[in-house]
Structure formats: C-alpha cells, structure tokens
Short mmCIF file of C-alpha atoms and ligand atoms in Angstrom, two decimals:
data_model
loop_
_atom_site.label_atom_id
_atom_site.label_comp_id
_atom_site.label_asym_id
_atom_site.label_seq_id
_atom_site.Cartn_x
_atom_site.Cartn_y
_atom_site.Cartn_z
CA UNK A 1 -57.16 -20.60 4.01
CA UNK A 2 -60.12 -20.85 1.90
CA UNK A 3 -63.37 -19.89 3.62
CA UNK A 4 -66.43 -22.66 3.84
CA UNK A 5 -69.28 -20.07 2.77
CA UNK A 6 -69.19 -17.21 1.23
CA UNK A 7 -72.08 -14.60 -0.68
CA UNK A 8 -72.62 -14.54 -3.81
CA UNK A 9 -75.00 -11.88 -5.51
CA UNK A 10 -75.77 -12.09 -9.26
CA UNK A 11 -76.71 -8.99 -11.41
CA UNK A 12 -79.05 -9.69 -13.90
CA UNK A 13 -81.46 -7.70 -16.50
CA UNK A 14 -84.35 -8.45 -14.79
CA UNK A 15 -83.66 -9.53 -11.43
CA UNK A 16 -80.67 -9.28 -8.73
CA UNK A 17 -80.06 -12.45 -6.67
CA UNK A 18 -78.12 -13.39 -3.84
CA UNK A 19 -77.33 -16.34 -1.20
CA UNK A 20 -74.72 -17.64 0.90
CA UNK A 21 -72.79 -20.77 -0.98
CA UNK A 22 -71.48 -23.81 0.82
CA UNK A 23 -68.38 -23.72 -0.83
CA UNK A 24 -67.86 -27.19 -0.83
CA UNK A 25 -70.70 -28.49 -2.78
CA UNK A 26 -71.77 -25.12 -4.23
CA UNK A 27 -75.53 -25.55 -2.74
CA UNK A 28 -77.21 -22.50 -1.22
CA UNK A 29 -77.48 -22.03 2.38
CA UNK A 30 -80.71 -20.65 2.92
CA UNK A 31 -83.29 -19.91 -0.33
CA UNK A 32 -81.89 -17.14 -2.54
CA UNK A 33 -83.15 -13.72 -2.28
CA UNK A 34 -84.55 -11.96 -5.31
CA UNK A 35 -84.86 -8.24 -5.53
CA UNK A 36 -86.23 -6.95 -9.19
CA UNK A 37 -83.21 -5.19 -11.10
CA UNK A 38 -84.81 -1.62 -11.30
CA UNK A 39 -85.42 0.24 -14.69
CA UNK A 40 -82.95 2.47 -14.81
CA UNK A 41 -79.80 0.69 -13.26
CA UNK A 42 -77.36 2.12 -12.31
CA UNK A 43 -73.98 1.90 -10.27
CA UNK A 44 -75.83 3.64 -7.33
CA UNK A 45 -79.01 1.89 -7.63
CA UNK A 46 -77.96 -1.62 -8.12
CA UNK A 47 -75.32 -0.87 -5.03
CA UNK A 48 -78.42 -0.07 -2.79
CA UNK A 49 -80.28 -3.48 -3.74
CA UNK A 50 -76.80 -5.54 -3.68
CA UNK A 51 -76.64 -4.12 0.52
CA UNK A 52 -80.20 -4.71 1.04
CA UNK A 53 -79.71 -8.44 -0.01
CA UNK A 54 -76.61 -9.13 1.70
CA UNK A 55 -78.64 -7.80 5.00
CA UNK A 56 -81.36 -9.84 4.32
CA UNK A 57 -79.25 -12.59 3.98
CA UNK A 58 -76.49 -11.44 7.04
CA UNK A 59 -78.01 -14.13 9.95
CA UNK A 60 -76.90 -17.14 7.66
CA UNK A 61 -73.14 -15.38 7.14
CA UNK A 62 -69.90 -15.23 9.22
CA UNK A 63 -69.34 -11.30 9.03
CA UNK A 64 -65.97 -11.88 7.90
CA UNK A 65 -67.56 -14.01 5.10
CA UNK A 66 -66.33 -13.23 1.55
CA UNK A 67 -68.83 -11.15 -0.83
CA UNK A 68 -68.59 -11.95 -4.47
CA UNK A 69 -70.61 -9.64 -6.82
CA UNK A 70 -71.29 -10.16 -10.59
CA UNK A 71 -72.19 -7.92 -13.60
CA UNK A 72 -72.99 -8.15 -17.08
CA UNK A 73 -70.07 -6.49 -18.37
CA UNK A 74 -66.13 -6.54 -18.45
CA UNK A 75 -64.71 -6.30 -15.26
CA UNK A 76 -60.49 -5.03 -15.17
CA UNK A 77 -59.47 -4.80 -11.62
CA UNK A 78 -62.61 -3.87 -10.31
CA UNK A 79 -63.90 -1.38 -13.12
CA UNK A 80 -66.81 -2.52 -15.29
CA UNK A 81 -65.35 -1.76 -18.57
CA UNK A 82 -68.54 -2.47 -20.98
CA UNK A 83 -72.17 -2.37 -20.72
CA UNK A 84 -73.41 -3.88 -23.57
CA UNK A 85 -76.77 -4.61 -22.04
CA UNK A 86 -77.55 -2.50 -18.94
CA UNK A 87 -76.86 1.13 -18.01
CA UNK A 88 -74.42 2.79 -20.07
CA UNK A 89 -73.33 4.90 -16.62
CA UNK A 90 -71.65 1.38 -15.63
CA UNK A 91 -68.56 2.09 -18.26
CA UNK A 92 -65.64 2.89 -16.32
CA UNK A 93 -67.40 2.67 -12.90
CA UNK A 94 -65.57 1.09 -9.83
CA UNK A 95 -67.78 -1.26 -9.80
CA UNK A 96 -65.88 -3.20 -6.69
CA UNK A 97 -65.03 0.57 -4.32
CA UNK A 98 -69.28 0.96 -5.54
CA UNK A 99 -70.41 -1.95 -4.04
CA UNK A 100 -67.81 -2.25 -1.19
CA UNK A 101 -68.75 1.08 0.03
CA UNK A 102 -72.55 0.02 0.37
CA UNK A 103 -71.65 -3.03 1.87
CA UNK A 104 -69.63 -1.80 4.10
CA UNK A 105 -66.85 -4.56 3.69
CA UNK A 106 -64.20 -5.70 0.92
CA UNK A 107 -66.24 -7.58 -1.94
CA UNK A 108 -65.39 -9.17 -5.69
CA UNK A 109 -66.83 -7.61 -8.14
CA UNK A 110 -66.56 -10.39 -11.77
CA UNK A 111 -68.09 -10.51 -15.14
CA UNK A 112 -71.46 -13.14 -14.81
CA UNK A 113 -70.29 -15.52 -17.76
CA UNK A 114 -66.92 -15.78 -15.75
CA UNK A 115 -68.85 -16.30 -12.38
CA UNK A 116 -71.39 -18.92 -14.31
CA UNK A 117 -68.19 -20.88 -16.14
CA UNK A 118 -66.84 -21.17 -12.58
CA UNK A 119 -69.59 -22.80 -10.76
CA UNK A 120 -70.15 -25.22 -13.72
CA UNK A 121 -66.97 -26.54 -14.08
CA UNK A 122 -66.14 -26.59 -10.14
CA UNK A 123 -70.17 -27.94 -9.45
CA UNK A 124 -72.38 -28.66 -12.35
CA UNK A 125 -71.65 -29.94 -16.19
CA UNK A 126 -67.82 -29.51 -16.55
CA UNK A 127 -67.15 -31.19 -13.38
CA UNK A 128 -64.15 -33.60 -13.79
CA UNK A 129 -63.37 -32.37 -17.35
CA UNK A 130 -59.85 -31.05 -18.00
CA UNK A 131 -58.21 -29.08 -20.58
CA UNK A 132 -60.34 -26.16 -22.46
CA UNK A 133 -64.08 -25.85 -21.12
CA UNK A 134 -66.06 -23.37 -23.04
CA UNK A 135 -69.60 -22.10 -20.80
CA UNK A 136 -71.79 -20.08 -22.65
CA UNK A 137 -74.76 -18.51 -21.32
CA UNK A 138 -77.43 -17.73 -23.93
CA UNK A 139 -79.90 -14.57 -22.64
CA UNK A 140 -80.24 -11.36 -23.11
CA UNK A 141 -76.66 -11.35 -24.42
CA UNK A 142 -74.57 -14.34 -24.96
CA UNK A 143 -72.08 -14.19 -22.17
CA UNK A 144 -68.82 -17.10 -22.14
CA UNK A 145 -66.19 -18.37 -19.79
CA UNK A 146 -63.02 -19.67 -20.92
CA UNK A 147 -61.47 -22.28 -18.08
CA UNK A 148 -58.62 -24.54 -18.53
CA UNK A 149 -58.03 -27.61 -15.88
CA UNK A 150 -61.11 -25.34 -13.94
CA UNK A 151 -58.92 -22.04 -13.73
CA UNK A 152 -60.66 -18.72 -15.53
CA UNK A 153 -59.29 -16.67 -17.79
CA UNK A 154 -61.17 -13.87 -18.00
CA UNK A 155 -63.52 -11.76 -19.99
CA UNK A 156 -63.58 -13.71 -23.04
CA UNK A 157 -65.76 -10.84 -24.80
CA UNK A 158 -66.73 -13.81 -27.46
CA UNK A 159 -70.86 -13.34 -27.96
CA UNK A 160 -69.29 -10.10 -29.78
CA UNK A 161 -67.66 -12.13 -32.45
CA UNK A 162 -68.63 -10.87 -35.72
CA UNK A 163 -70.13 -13.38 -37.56
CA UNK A 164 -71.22 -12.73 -41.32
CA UNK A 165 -71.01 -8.89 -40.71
CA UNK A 166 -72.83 -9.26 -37.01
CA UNK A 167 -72.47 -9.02 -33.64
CA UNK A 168 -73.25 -12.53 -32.70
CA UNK A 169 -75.07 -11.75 -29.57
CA UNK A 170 -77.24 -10.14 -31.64
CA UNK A 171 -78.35 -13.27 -33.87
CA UNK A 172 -77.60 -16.13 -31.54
CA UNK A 173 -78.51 -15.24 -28.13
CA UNK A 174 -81.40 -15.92 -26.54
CA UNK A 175 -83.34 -12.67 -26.88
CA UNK A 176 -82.78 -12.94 -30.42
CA UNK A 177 -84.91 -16.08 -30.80
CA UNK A 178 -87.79 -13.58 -28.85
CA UNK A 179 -87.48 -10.85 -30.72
CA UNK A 180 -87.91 -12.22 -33.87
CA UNK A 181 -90.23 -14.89 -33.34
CA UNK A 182 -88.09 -17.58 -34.23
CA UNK A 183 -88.89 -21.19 -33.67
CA UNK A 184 -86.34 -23.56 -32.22
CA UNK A 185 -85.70 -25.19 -35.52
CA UNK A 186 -84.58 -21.28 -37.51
CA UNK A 187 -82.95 -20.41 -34.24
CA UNK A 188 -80.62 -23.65 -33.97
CA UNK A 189 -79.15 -22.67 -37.30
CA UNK A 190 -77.79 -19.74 -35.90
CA UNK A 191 -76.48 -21.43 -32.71
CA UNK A 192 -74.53 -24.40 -35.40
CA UNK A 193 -73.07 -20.94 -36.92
CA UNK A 194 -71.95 -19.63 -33.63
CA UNK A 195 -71.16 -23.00 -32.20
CA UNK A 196 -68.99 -24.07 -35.07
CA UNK A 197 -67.16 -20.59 -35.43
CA UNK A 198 -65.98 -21.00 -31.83
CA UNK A 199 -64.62 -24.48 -32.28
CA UNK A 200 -63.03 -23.68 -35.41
CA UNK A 201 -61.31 -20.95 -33.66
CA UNK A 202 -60.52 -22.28 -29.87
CA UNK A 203 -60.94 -25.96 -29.98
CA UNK A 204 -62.40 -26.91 -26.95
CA UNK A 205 -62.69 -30.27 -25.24
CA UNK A 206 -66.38 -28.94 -23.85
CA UNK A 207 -69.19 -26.79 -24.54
CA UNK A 208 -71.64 -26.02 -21.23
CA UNK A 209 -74.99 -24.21 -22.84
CA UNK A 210 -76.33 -22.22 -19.71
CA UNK A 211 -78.63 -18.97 -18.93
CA UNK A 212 -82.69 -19.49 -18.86
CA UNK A 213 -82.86 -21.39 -22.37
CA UNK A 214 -80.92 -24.29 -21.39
CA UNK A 215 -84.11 -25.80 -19.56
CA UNK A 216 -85.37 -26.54 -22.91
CA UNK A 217 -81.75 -27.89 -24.55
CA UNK A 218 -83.53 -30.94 -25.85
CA UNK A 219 -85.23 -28.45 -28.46
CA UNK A 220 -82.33 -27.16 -29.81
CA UNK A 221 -79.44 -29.39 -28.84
CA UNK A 222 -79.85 -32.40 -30.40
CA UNK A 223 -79.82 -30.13 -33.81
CA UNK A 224 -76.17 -29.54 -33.56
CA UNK A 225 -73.47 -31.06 -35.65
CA UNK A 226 -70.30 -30.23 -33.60
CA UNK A 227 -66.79 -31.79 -33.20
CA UNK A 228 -67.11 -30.72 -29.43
CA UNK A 229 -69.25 -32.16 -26.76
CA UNK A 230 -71.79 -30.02 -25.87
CA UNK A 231 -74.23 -30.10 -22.79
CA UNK A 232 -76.68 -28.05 -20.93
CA UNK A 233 -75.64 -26.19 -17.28
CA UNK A 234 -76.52 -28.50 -14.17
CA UNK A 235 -76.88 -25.41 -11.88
CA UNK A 236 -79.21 -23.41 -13.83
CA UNK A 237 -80.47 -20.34 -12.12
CA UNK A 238 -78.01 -20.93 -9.23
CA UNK A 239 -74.38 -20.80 -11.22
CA UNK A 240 -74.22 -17.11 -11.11
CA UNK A 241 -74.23 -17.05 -7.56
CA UNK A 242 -72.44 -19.57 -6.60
CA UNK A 243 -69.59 -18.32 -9.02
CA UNK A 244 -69.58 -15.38 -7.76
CA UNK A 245 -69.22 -16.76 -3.91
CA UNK A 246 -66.24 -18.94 -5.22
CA UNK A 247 -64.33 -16.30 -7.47
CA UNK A 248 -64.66 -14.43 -3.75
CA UNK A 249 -63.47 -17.01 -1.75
CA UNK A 250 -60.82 -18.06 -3.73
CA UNK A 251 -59.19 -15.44 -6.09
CA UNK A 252 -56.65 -17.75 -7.01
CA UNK A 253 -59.25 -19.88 -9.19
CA UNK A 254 -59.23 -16.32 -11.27
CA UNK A 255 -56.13 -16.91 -14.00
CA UNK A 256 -55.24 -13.11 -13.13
CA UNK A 257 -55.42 -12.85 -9.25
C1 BGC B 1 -71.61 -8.81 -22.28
C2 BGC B 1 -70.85 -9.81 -21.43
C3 BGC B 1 -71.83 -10.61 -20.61
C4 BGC B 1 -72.88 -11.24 -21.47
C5 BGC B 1 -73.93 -12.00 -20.68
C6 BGC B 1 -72.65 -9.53 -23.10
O1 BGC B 1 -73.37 -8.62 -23.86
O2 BGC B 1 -70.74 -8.10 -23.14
O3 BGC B 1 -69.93 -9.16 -20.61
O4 BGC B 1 -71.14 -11.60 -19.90
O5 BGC B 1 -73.55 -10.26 -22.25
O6 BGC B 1 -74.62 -11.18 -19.80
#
C-alpha cells in the first residue's frame, strides 16, 4: 500500500531542504526546513545535515514514514555516479547505505531533476499530460527528467549534450546567464539552441522549465520558437521535495524499480 506522507529532503548547491509531503496533493505538511549546504560537501557532511532535518521535522512523521533523498548527480542503485557540480568525493559513494546509516532507517536516495520531473508531472505543470514530458531545471547545472504517461526513466544526463563543441550546461543553464552577465534577450538564444536540439532529438509532447529562473519565465519564454509546448514549473522551490517524498513512497513510479 502506498503511504499518505512521506519525507522528502532536497540537496542543493546552496541549501539542503526537507518536509513531510501529503502525498496526495503534494503540499507540505509543516513549513520546510532549510539547513545551508556547507562548503565543502561531502557524503559525510551532507549525511549529518540530511539527519538533523529529518529530526527536526520527526513530530509531523509516522516513524515508519518513507524518506526520499535527492542529489545533484547520477544515482544507479543507490550510488551517486557523477558530481558534476558538488564534491567530487560523491563519485561512487553509496549515497543511499550513507544516508540510511545517519538516519537510522531505509531511505531513497534519486537524482534532483528526476525527483523535480516527478512532482511536476504528478502535482504542478505536466499534470494531466500524457505521452513524453520533458522537465528541465535550469540552475547551477541544467538538470532533466524524462517521464512518459507520469512514469520516470531515469538519469537522462541531457544538460551534458554537446552542443556546437560544448557542454550545454555550461552555455544554457542558469549560472551561465550569471557568470557572464548576460541579459535575458543573449541568454534566450542559447536556451532556443538547447530547446530546439532536444526536440529535434526526443520529440516531446511537453517542456516544464523549472529551478530558481522559472519565476521570471515571462522574460525569456515568450522568446522561444518551439514545435513543443513549453511552460514554467507550478511547484517551484517545493518540486524537489516533494519528488523526492513520492519516488520514496512509491518506487514503482521509478521506470527501473
Ligand atoms: C548533473 C545532473 C543534475 C543537474 C541539476 C547536472 O550537472 O549532471 O545530475 O540533475 O546538474 O542539478
């Protein structure tokens, strides 16, 4: 049976977040705990703030409740496989035994696109849309979730494609736009690029545009030509975590459990 609410905790660059999710409508429980990511993060560092939030957060929880974990990075059967952007010591850590172990119960350990794709086609923008939903989130990297009729298939590594001799995480993702001081206008000719590569190559019925950015879509949206829909995340901040809590509850909606 599926549980009703379940933890999700959300590993970010600058900040690790966690709540309980009613799994029904994907809505916190109580307000989401923040605990900043610390500078040099790794496996046993980011384990110790991952407990400290799910104790923090323990009154709202069943004890049996299911923990779901995510990270920036691929994630095979519990082992973070890459670490693109945060500590290199993550590569072939067990990530899931890690975090289990300092939680002191079984947990889920999934990739953050993957967790963010699920919440936003279960929840948020890709509710009610079948066949091939494409989230992306645009931050520090550019993470994506692949979901067909809302079931993941996972670790679609795609802000790596190499675009014009790039990485395009590098060009297109949000940090890019930062670090080189581009305005929306320079920067949403980079996205059409990126945008329009990935339809060429997967033809998807939906785009979802998520991570921090997509607060200010109507700057760079409405720019795109594309053959595929394409619309900003409902759930925002939130999708993460409530990904997470769902991938947890329900390992099924994971095209590999
Ligand atoms: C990583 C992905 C991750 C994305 C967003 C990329 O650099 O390779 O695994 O999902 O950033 O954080």
């Amino acid at each position: 049976m599926t549980a009703h609410v379940a933890l999700g905790i959300d590993i970010g660059g600058s900040g690790i977040k966690g709540a309980p999710i009613d799994l029904t409508t994907g809505q916190m429980i109580t307000e989401r705990v923040k605990i900043l990511t610390p500078a040099k993060s790794t496996p046993t560092a980011v384990a110790e703030i991952v407990a400290e939030i799910a104790r923090q957060v323990s009154g709202a929880l069943p004890d049996d409740a299911p923990v779901g974990v995510t990270i920036p990075g691929v994630v095979q059967h519990g082992v973070v496989r890459t670490a693109a952007n945060i500590d290199k010591s993550w590569i072939d850590a067990k990530g899931e035994k890690i975090f289990s172990e300092a939680l002191g119960r079984p947990c889920t350990l999934v990739n953050d696109a993957d967790a963010a794709g699920v919440a936003e086609t279960r929840w948020g923008a890709g509710k009610d849309h079948d066949g091939l939903v494409i989230t992306t989130t645009l931050g520090t990297g550019i993470g994506i979730a692949l979901t067909y009729n809302g079931v993941l298939i996972p670790n679609a590594e795609l802000g790596h494609l190499e675009i014009d001799g790039h990485d395009a995480e590098t060009r297109a993702a949000a940090s890019a736009r930062e670090r080189e001081g581009l305005n929306y206008k320079d920067w949403a000719k980079r996205l059409q690029r990126y945008y329009s590569t990935l339809e060429n190559l997967l033809w998807p019925d939906l785009f979802i545009v998520g991570g921090g950015v997509s607060r200010k879509s109507e700057k760079f949206l409405p720019r795109l030509s594309l053959r595929t829909p394409i619309v900003p995340a409902v759930l925002l901040n939130g999708a993460g975590i409530a990904g997470a809590a769902a991938l947890a509850a329900d390992p099924a909606a994971d095209g590999v459990a």
